[in-house]
Short mmCIF file of C-alpha atoms in Angstrom, two decimals:
data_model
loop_
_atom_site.label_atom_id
_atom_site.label_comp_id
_atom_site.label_asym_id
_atom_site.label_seq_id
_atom_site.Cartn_x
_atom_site.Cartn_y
_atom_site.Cartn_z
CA UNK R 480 -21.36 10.26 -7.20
CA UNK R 481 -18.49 11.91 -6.50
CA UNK R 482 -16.46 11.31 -3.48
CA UNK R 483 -17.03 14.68 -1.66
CA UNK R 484 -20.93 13.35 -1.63
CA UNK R 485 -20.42 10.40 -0.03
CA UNK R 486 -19.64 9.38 3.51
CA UNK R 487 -17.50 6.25 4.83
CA UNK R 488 -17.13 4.38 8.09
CA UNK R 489 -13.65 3.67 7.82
CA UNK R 490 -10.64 3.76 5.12
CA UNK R 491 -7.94 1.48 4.50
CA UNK R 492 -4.74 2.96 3.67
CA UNK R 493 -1.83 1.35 1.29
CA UNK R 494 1.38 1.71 3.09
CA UNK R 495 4.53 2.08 0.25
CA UNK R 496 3.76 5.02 -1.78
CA UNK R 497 0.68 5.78 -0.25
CA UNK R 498 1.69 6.35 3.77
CA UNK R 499 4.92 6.15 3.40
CA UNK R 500 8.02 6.73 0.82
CA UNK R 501 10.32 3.57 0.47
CA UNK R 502 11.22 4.60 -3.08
CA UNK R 503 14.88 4.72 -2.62
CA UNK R 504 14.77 1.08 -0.12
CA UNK R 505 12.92 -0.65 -2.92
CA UNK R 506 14.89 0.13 -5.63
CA UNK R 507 18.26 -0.27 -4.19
CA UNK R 508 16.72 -4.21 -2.29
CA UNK R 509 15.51 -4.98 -5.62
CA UNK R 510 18.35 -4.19 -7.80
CA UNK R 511 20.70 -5.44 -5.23
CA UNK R 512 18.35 -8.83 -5.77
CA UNK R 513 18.53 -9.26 -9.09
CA UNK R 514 22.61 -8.61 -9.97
CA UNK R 515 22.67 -10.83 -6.93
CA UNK R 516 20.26 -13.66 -9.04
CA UNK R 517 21.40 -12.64 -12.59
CA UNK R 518 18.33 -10.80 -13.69
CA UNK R 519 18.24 -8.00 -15.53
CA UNK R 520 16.86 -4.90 -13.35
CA UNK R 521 14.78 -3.71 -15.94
CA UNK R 522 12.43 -6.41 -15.73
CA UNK R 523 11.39 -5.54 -12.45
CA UNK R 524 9.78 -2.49 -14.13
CA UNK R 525 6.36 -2.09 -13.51
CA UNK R 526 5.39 -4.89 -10.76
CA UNK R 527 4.89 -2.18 -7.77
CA UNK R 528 2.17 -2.81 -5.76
CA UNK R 529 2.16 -6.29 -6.38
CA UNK R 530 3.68 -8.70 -3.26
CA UNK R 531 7.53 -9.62 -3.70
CA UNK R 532 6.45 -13.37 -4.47
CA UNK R 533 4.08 -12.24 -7.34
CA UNK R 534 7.09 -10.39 -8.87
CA UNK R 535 9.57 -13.29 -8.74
CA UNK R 536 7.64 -15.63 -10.51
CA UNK R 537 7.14 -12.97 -13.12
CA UNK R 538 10.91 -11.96 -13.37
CA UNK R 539 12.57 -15.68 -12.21
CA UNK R 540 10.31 -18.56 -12.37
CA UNK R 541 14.00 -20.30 -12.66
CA UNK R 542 14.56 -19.70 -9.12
CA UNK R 543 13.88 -21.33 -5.84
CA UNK R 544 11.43 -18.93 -4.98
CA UNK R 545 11.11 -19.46 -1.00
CA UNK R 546 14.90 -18.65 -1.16
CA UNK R 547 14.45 -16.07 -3.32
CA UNK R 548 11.66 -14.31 -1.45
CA UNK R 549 13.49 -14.81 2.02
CA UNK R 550 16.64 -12.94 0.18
CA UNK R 551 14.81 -9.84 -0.68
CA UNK R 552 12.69 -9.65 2.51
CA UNK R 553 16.02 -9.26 4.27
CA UNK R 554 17.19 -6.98 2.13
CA UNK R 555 14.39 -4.83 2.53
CA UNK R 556 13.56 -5.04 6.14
CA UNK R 557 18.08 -3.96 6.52
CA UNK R 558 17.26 -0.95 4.28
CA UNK R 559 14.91 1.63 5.87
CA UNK R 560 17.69 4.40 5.31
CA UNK R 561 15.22 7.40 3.81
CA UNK R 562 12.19 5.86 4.63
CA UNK R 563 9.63 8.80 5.87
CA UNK R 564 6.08 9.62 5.76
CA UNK R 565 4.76 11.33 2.43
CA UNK R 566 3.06 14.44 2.48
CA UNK R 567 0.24 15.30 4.11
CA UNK R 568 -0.02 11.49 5.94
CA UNK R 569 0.79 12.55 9.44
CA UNK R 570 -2.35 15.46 8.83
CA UNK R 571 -4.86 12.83 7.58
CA UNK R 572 -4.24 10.62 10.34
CA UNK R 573 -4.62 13.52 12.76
CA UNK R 574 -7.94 13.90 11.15
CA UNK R 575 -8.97 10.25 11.10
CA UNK R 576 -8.19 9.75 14.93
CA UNK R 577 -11.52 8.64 15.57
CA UNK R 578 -12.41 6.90 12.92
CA UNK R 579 -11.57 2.78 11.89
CA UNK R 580 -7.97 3.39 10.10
CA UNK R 581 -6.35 0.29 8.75
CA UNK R 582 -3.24 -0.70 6.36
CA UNK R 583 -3.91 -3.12 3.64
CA UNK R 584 -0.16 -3.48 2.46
CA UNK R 585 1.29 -6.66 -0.30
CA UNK R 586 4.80 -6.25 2.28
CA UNK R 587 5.01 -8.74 4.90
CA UNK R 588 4.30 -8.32 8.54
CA UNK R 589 8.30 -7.69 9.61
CA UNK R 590 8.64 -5.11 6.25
CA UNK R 591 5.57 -2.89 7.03
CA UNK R 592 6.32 -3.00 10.81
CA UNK R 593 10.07 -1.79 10.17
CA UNK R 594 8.70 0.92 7.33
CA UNK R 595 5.58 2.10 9.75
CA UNK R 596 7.97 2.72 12.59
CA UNK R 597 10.79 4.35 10.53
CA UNK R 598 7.88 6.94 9.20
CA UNK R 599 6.65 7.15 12.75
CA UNK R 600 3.21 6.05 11.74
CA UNK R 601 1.26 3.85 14.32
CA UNK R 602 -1.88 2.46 12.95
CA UNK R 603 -3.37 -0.69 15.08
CA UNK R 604 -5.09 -2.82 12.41
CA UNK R 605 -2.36 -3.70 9.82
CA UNK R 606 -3.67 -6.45 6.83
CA UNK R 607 -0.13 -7.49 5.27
CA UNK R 608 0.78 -10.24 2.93
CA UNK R 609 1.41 -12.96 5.55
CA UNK R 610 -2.20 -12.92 6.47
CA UNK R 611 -3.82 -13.82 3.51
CA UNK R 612 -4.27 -16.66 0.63
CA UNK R 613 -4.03 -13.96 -2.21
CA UNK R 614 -2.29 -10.74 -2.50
CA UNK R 615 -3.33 -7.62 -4.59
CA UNK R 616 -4.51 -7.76 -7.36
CA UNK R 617 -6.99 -10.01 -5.74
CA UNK R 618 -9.35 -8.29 -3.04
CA UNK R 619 -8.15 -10.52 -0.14
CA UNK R 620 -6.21 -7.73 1.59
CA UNK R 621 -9.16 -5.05 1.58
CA UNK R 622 -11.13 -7.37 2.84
CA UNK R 623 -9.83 -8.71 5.85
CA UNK R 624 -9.20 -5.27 6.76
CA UNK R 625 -13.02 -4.37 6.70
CA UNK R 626 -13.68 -7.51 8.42
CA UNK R 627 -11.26 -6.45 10.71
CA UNK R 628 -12.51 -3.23 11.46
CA UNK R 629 -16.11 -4.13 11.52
CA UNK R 630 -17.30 -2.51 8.50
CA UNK R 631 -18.73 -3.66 5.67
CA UNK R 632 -15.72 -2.86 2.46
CA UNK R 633 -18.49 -1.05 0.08
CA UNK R 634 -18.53 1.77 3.12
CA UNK R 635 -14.74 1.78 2.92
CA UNK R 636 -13.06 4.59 1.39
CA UNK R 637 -9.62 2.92 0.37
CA UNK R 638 -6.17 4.77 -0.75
CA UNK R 639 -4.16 3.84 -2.93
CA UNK R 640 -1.37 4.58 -5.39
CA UNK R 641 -0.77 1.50 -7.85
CA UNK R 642 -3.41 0.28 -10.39
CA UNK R 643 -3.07 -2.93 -8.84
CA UNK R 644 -3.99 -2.17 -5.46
CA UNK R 645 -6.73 -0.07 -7.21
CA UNK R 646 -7.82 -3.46 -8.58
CA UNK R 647 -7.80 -4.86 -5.53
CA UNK R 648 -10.07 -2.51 -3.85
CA UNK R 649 -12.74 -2.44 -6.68
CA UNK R 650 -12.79 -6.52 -6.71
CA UNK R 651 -13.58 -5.77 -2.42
CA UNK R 652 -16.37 -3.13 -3.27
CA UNK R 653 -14.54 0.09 -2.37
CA UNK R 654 -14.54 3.36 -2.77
CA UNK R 655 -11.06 4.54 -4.16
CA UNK R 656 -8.76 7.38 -3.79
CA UNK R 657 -5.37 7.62 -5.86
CA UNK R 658 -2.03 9.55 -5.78
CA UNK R 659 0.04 9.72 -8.44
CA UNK R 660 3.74 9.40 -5.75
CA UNK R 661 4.57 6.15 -8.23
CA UNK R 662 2.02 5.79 -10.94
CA UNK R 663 1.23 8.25 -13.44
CA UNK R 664 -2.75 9.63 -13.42
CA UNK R 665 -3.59 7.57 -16.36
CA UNK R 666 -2.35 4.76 -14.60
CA UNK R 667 -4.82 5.32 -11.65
CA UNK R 668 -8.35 6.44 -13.99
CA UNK R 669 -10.30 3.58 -12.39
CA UNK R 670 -10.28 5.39 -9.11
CA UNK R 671 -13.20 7.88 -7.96
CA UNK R 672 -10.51 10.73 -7.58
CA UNK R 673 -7.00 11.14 -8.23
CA UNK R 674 -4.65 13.64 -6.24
CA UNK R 675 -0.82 14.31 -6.10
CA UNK R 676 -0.88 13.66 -2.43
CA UNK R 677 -2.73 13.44 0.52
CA UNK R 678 -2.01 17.03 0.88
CA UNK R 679 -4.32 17.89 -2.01
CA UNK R 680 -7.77 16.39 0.34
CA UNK R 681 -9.26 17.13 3.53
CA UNK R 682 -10.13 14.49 5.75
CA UNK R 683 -12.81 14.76 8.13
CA UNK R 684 -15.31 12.74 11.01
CA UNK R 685 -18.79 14.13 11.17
CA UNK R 686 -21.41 12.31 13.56
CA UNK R 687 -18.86 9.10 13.10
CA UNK R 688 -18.65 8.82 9.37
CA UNK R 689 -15.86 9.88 7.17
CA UNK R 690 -15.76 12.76 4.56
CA UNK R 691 -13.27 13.32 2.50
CA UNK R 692 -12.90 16.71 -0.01
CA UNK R 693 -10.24 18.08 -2.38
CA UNK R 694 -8.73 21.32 -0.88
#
């Protein structure tokens, strides 16, 4: 069933490259991090999506990783120079006013806070990496935020933008929707549709329940 036949009573949004464009933060924390540690940048390649502590035992196991992790949260939560909304978020939010909206983000509570605010995004119900055992890939994140909102997570549509959060919403029992901002398409097949933006879907309450359509 495709996703324009279905109906949802509430959807969880991913917040960095999904809501809202921290491409040029990231990179320039991260890099910043790693000359800093002496690891090589390129390493970092492919982790997104995946909470800061996932990708330092990946690239530094060596390291003190509470010290590590404190480092680049600061780094990040200084750096919100060019951090905005992407395209077509400020519309679908609009459009989801009356419906349960959460964030499901692997940042921590002080890094989506300063990134939300910077986009000028205000969404109540924010699920970040502080309030959970297990970040994505695990489903931990989507679902607290459907307990959270009341809902049950296989009538959550969830959107997302890295295969791991994609992951993490099919281990919770959601519905997914993908844009390609950082992964490529291929990246992203295990999701029920795949868009270039939010610009490229309509959003929509009828009689409570969510629809969602390609334009």
């Amino acid at each position: 069933m495709s996703l324009a036949d279905r109906t949802f009573a509430a959807v969880i949004f991913d917040n960095d490259g999904t809501l809202v464009d921290s491409t040029g933060s990231v990179e320039r924390s991260w890099v910043r991090w790693a000359v800093e540690h002496g690891v090589n940048p390129y390493t970092l390649v492919g982790h997104h999506g995946m909470p800061a502590a996932a990708i330092i035992a990946s690239v530094a196991p060596h390291l003190d990783a509470a010290a590590a992790l404190r480092r680049i949260e600061q780094l990040e939560v200084d750096d919100v120079e060019g951090v905005i909304a992407l395209p077509g978020v400020h519309d679908a939010l609009e459009a989801l006013a009356h419906a349960p909206v959460a964030v499901a983000t692997s940042a921590t509570r002080d890094l989506a806070t300063v990134r939300l605010a910077a986009a000028r995004i205000a969404i109540d119900e924010v699920v970040t990496f502080d309030d959970v055992e297990r970040g994505k890939p695990h489903p931990d994140p989507f679902l607290l935020a459907a307990q959270r909102l009341g809902v049950d997570p296989a009538d959550c549509l969830v959107c997302e933008d890295a295969p791991s959060g994609i992951t993490a919403a099919r281990a919770a029992g959601c519905a997914v929707l993908a844009v390609t901002t950082t992964s490529e398409a291929g990246a992203l097949s295990d999701a029920d549709l795949v868009v270039s933006s939010l610009v490229d879907v309509t959003f929509a309450v009828v009689d409570g329940r969510v629809r969602v359509s390609p334009r």
